[in-house]
Short mmCIF file of C-alpha atoms and ligand atoms in Angstrom, two decimals:
data_model
loop_
_atom_site.label_atom_id
_atom_site.label_comp_id
_atom_site.label_asym_id
_atom_site.label_seq_id
_atom_site.Cartn_x
_atom_site.Cartn_y
_atom_site.Cartn_z
CA MET U 1 -96.30 -43.23 76.40
CA GLY U 2 -93.14 -41.24 77.14
CA ASN U 3 -93.65 -37.55 77.74
CA ASN U 4 -96.10 -35.22 76.08
CA PHE U 5 -94.24 -31.98 76.69
CA SER U 6 -94.24 -29.55 73.81
CA TYR U 7 -91.84 -26.76 72.96
CA ASP U 8 -94.47 -24.28 74.19
CA PHE U 9 -94.62 -26.04 77.55
CA PHE U 10 -91.00 -25.04 78.20
CA LYS U 11 -91.35 -21.68 76.51
CA THR U 12 -94.09 -20.74 78.98
CA SER U 13 -91.58 -21.12 81.84
CA ALA U 14 -88.93 -19.09 80.02
CA ASP U 15 -91.35 -16.33 79.00
CA TYR U 16 -92.37 -15.88 82.63
CA VAL U 17 -88.72 -15.60 83.76
CA LEU U 18 -87.91 -13.19 80.91
CA SER U 19 -90.90 -11.07 81.90
CA ARG U 20 -89.35 -10.76 85.37
CA THR U 21 -85.79 -10.03 84.22
CA GLY U 22 -86.10 -8.38 80.83
CA TYR U 23 -82.79 -9.76 79.55
CA GLN U 24 -81.10 -12.94 78.30
CA VAL U 25 -78.24 -14.62 80.14
CA ASP U 26 -74.77 -15.72 78.97
CA LEU U 27 -74.25 -18.59 81.32
CA ALA U 28 -76.06 -20.91 83.73
CA LEU U 29 -75.01 -22.56 86.95
CA ILE U 30 -76.57 -25.33 89.03
CA LEU U 31 -75.40 -25.42 92.62
CA GLY U 32 -75.45 -28.80 94.36
CA SER U 33 -76.03 -29.80 98.00
CA SER U 34 -74.99 -27.09 100.45
CA LEU U 35 -73.13 -25.14 97.77
CA GLY U 36 -75.95 -22.64 97.41
CA SER U 37 -74.17 -19.78 99.18
CA LEU U 38 -72.35 -18.79 95.99
CA SER U 39 -75.65 -17.39 94.78
CA GLU U 40 -75.36 -14.68 97.49
CA GLU U 41 -72.51 -13.13 95.50
CA ILE U 42 -74.63 -12.48 92.44
CA LYS U 43 -74.99 -8.73 91.90
CA LYS U 44 -78.33 -7.07 91.17
CA PRO U 45 -80.07 -10.38 91.86
CA ILE U 46 -83.58 -11.10 90.69
CA VAL U 47 -84.76 -14.00 92.85
CA ILE U 48 -87.59 -16.17 91.54
CA ASP U 49 -89.14 -19.00 93.57
CA TYR U 50 -89.40 -22.21 91.57
CA ALA U 51 -93.01 -22.41 92.69
CA ASP U 52 -93.78 -19.18 90.78
CA ILE U 53 -92.41 -20.44 87.44
CA PRO U 54 -95.18 -22.04 85.35
CA ASN U 55 -94.57 -25.63 84.22
CA PHE U 56 -91.49 -25.88 86.42
CA LEU U 57 -90.67 -28.35 89.22
CA GLU U 58 -90.59 -27.90 92.98
CA THR U 59 -87.63 -28.86 95.15
CA THR U 60 -88.18 -31.19 98.12
CA VAL U 61 -84.67 -31.44 99.61
CA ASP U 62 -83.83 -29.33 102.71
CA SER U 63 -80.24 -28.49 101.70
CA HIS U 64 -81.50 -27.20 98.32
CA ALA U 65 -83.01 -23.71 98.42
CA GLY U 66 -85.52 -23.82 95.55
CA LYS U 67 -84.72 -20.48 93.94
CA LEU U 68 -83.65 -19.26 90.56
CA ILE U 69 -81.31 -16.28 90.88
CA ILE U 70 -80.52 -14.15 87.87
CA GLY U 71 -77.98 -11.35 87.92
CA ASP U 72 -74.32 -10.42 87.33
CA LEU U 73 -71.24 -12.35 88.34
CA GLY U 74 -67.69 -12.00 87.00
CA GLY U 75 -68.87 -9.65 84.27
CA LYS U 76 -71.43 -12.15 82.97
CA LYS U 77 -75.20 -12.34 83.03
CA LEU U 78 -75.87 -15.50 84.95
CA ALA U 79 -78.87 -17.69 85.76
CA CYS U 80 -78.22 -19.77 88.84
CA MET U 81 -80.28 -22.55 90.36
CA SER U 82 -79.75 -22.78 94.07
CA GLY U 83 -81.28 -26.20 94.59
CA ARG U 84 -81.69 -28.86 91.92
CA PHE U 85 -84.06 -31.70 91.17
CA HIS U 86 -83.35 -35.39 91.49
CA TYR U 87 -84.90 -38.63 90.35
CA TYR U 88 -85.05 -39.85 93.97
CA GLU U 89 -87.52 -37.07 94.79
CA GLY U 90 -90.03 -38.88 92.61
CA TYR U 91 -89.56 -37.10 89.28
CA ASP U 92 -89.22 -39.10 86.09
CA PHE U 93 -86.03 -38.57 84.11
CA GLU U 94 -88.20 -37.05 81.37
CA GLN U 95 -89.26 -34.26 83.76
CA LEU U 96 -85.68 -33.50 84.79
CA VAL U 97 -84.99 -31.78 81.45
CA ALA U 98 -86.87 -28.66 82.66
CA PRO U 99 -83.99 -26.61 84.19
CA ILE U 100 -81.63 -27.00 81.23
CA ARG U 101 -84.37 -26.23 78.71
CA LEU U 102 -85.25 -23.14 80.71
CA PHE U 103 -81.59 -22.06 80.66
CA GLN U 104 -81.36 -22.68 76.93
CA LEU U 105 -84.44 -20.56 76.29
CA LEU U 106 -83.01 -17.84 78.52
CA GLY U 107 -80.03 -17.70 76.13
CA ALA U 108 -77.34 -19.61 78.04
CA LYS U 109 -74.71 -21.21 75.82
CA THR U 110 -72.82 -22.85 78.67
CA VAL U 111 -73.85 -24.51 81.92
CA ILE U 112 -71.71 -25.25 84.96
CA LEU U 113 -73.00 -28.23 86.94
CA THR U 114 -71.75 -28.76 90.47
CA ASN U 115 -72.46 -31.57 92.89
CA ALA U 116 -71.43 -33.37 96.04
CA ALA U 117 -70.13 -36.88 95.40
CA GLY U 118 -68.57 -39.84 97.13
CA ALA U 119 -64.94 -40.59 96.21
CA VAL U 120 -64.58 -44.06 94.67
CA ASN U 121 -61.00 -43.63 93.44
CA SER U 122 -58.84 -44.56 96.44
CA SER U 123 -56.21 -41.93 95.61
CA PHE U 124 -58.82 -39.17 96.12
CA HIS U 125 -59.35 -37.41 99.45
CA VAL U 126 -62.35 -35.84 101.14
CA GLY U 127 -62.43 -32.18 100.07
CA ASP U 128 -60.93 -32.82 96.61
CA ILE U 129 -62.66 -31.25 93.63
CA MET U 130 -62.98 -33.40 90.53
CA LEU U 131 -63.51 -32.14 87.00
CA ILE U 132 -66.00 -34.46 85.38
CA GLU U 133 -64.31 -35.88 82.32
CA ASP U 134 -67.16 -38.21 81.44
CA HIS U 135 -70.01 -40.04 83.13
CA ILE U 136 -71.60 -43.47 83.37
CA LYS U 137 -75.36 -43.72 83.68
CA ILE U 138 -76.63 -47.25 83.37
CA MET U 139 -79.64 -46.74 85.61
CA GLY U 140 -83.03 -45.83 84.26
CA ALA U 141 -84.24 -44.15 81.10
CA SER U 142 -82.75 -41.24 79.20
CA PRO U 143 -84.21 -37.82 80.04
CA LEU U 144 -84.71 -37.49 76.26
CA ARG U 145 -87.03 -40.49 76.08
CA GLY U 146 -90.33 -39.70 74.45
CA GLN U 147 -91.25 -37.54 71.52
CA ASN U 148 -88.30 -35.47 70.33
CA ILE U 149 -88.67 -31.68 70.27
CA PRO U 150 -86.62 -30.65 67.21
CA GLU U 151 -86.49 -26.99 68.34
CA PHE U 152 -84.12 -28.21 71.08
CA GLY U 153 -82.12 -30.78 69.14
CA PRO U 154 -82.09 -33.90 66.97
CA ARG U 155 -83.53 -37.31 67.91
CA PHE U 156 -80.09 -38.95 67.98
CA PHE U 157 -77.12 -36.96 69.16
CA ASP U 158 -73.48 -37.31 70.04
CA VAL U 159 -72.31 -37.38 73.65
CA SER U 160 -68.65 -38.13 73.11
CA ASN U 161 -67.57 -34.64 74.20
CA MET U 162 -70.41 -33.96 76.66
CA TYR U 163 -68.11 -32.40 79.26
CA SER U 164 -66.29 -29.91 77.06
CA LYS U 165 -62.54 -30.45 76.85
CA ASP U 166 -62.00 -26.72 76.30
CA LEU U 167 -63.88 -25.87 79.48
CA ARG U 168 -61.94 -28.49 81.42
CA GLU U 169 -58.68 -26.94 80.22
CA LEU U 170 -59.94 -23.51 81.23
CA ALA U 171 -60.93 -24.82 84.68
CA LYS U 172 -57.45 -26.29 85.15
CA LYS U 173 -55.84 -22.94 84.28
CA CYS U 174 -58.14 -21.13 86.70
CA ALA U 175 -57.39 -23.64 89.45
CA SER U 176 -53.64 -23.32 89.07
CA ARG U 177 -53.90 -19.53 89.06
CA ILE U 178 -55.49 -19.65 92.51
CA GLY U 179 -53.12 -22.38 93.74
CA MET U 180 -55.64 -25.22 93.73
CA SER U 181 -55.18 -28.68 92.34
CA LEU U 182 -58.01 -30.51 90.65
CA ARG U 183 -58.73 -34.17 90.10
CA GLU U 184 -60.24 -35.36 86.88
CA GLY U 185 -62.37 -38.46 86.44
CA VAL U 186 -65.57 -40.29 85.67
CA TYR U 187 -68.77 -39.54 87.57
CA PHE U 188 -70.94 -42.60 88.08
CA TYR U 189 -74.65 -41.95 88.52
CA MET U 190 -76.66 -43.89 91.09
CA SER U 191 -80.32 -43.08 91.60
CA GLY U 192 -80.37 -43.01 95.42
CA PRO U 193 -81.66 -41.87 97.84
CA GLN U 194 -79.84 -44.61 99.73
CA PHE U 195 -76.08 -44.35 99.56
CA GLU U 196 -74.44 -47.31 97.87
CA THR U 197 -73.53 -50.70 99.26
CA PRO U 198 -69.81 -51.53 99.49
CA ALA U 199 -70.35 -54.18 96.78
CA GLU U 200 -71.89 -51.55 94.49
CA ILE U 201 -68.90 -49.30 95.06
CA ARG U 202 -66.51 -52.12 94.13
CA ALA U 203 -68.57 -52.70 90.98
CA ILE U 204 -68.52 -48.97 90.16
CA ARG U 205 -64.73 -48.90 90.55
CA ALA U 206 -64.35 -51.96 88.32
CA LEU U 207 -66.54 -50.25 85.70
CA GLY U 208 -64.37 -47.14 85.66
CA GLY U 209 -66.09 -44.73 88.06
CA ASP U 210 -63.95 -42.34 90.12
CA ALA U 211 -66.81 -40.65 91.99
CA VAL U 212 -70.44 -41.52 92.68
CA GLY U 213 -73.46 -39.25 92.98
CA MET U 214 -77.19 -38.86 92.49
CA SER U 215 -77.47 -35.91 90.09
CA THR U 216 -75.93 -34.06 87.13
CA VAL U 217 -75.99 -36.71 84.39
CA TYR U 218 -79.55 -36.05 83.21
CA GLU U 219 -78.74 -32.31 83.07
CA ALA U 220 -75.55 -32.94 81.06
CA ILE U 221 -77.44 -35.19 78.61
CA THR U 222 -80.17 -32.55 78.14
CA ALA U 223 -77.52 -29.87 77.58
CA ALA U 224 -75.77 -32.04 74.98
CA HIS U 225 -79.09 -32.46 73.16
CA CYS U 226 -79.61 -28.72 72.82
CA GLY U 227 -75.98 -27.94 72.00
CA MET U 228 -74.96 -26.29 75.27
CA LYS U 229 -71.42 -26.66 76.56
CA VAL U 230 -71.09 -28.33 79.96
CA LEU U 231 -68.54 -28.02 82.73
CA GLY U 232 -69.06 -30.47 85.61
CA LEU U 233 -67.39 -30.15 89.01
CA SER U 234 -67.79 -32.68 91.83
CA LEU U 235 -66.81 -32.06 95.42
CA MET U 236 -65.70 -35.24 97.21
CA THR U 237 -67.71 -34.92 100.41
CA ASN U 238 -66.96 -38.42 101.67
CA MET U 239 -65.14 -41.63 100.76
CA ALA U 240 -67.70 -43.95 99.15
CA ALA U 241 -69.30 -46.80 101.08
CA GLY U 242 -67.00 -49.54 102.35
CA MET U 243 -63.78 -47.58 101.78
CA LEU U 244 -63.50 -46.52 105.42
CA ASP U 245 -64.69 -48.34 108.50
CA GLN U 246 -67.61 -45.96 108.97
CA ALA U 247 -71.08 -45.26 107.62
CA VAL U 248 -71.78 -42.72 104.86
CA THR U 249 -74.06 -40.02 106.27
CA ALA U 250 -75.88 -36.97 104.93
CA GLU U 251 -74.36 -35.01 107.85
CA GLU U 252 -70.83 -35.76 106.63
CA VAL U 253 -71.81 -34.76 103.09
CA ASP U 254 -73.25 -31.42 104.27
CA GLU U 255 -70.40 -30.74 106.69
CA THR U 256 -67.67 -31.28 104.09
CA ALA U 257 -69.62 -29.20 101.60
CA SER U 258 -69.84 -26.25 103.99
CA LEU U 259 -66.21 -26.56 105.13
CA THR U 260 -64.89 -26.53 101.57
CA SER U 261 -67.41 -24.20 100.00
CA GLU U 262 -65.04 -21.18 100.08
CA ARG U 263 -62.47 -22.96 97.89
CA PHE U 264 -65.17 -24.23 95.60
CA LYS U 265 -66.66 -20.75 95.32
CA SER U 266 -63.34 -19.08 94.48
CA LEU U 267 -62.78 -21.60 91.72
CA ILE U 268 -66.22 -21.09 90.21
CA ARG U 269 -65.86 -17.29 90.46
CA GLU U 270 -62.52 -17.48 88.60
CA ILE U 271 -63.98 -19.77 85.93
CA ILE U 272 -66.99 -17.52 85.34
CA GLU U 273 -64.72 -14.51 84.89
CA GLU U 274 -62.59 -16.35 82.32
CA ILE U 275 -65.32 -18.07 80.33
CA SER U 276 -65.97 -16.38 77.00
N1 HPA F 301 -72.96 -41.57 97.08
C1 HPA F 301 -73.91 -40.99 96.31
N2 HPA F 301 -74.13 -39.68 96.31
C2 HPA F 301 -73.37 -38.91 97.10
C3 HPA F 301 -72.37 -39.45 97.93
C4 HPA F 301 -72.16 -40.85 97.92
O1 HPA F 301 -71.29 -41.41 98.61
N3 HPA F 301 -71.81 -38.40 98.60
C5 HPA F 301 -72.44 -37.29 98.17
N4 HPA F 301 -73.39 -37.58 97.27
#
């Protein structure tokens, strides 16, 4: 019943990574669909294939690279996942805790989560970047289901400030410094891999969602459990289903992500420099 992972199960992954790097990190970053090129800017990179990390997961999505990159960026020691894991790949939510627990054991106090998302709020445009203010996940179990591991956090925990207000304020300052405007709103999780129906999008809007996507929430919940601060940034790669007279396609998602990745990268670079 539930999961049978122990603290040592996760520690084995972290010990392997630490044996390759020899140092702890300040900060962690998960790069979403087609945003992986930021990892090329990491200085003195130590690149570790997910497949080499014991007790870790393997990525199955083409636009996700499947590498952990550890090195220096903006004066910080950073662990960066280029390629993330999703429920639609066949993992259980309980398995999707692995990246955040690895980051926590590597010493990260803060994690930046990025993703591609569909815009549900009709005042948003393709290419906009949204600060995640909060999320709605009404699909499926919690990633924390199963036996609690007290070394990571308590059985019951607060998620009322899961996406740190301080980090959102910092992100806004960084954005205005580089002449960018940011949206702010609620990320609504859908399990995919199909995009949504127009009726689902109307329901999501009625429930308070501003953007829709297939990732991030289980990572944010796991981070909240172990006391890490979270900053979430969503790139609006498309208008959600039914909002325009056209289909939602993976090609459009990838194309928008690559066209806007420079802006997204400058913002993240600026934020990493400013984060304490
Ligand atoms: N729906 C769900 N996930 C997504 C979308 C979408 O429209 N665009 C990018 N990721």
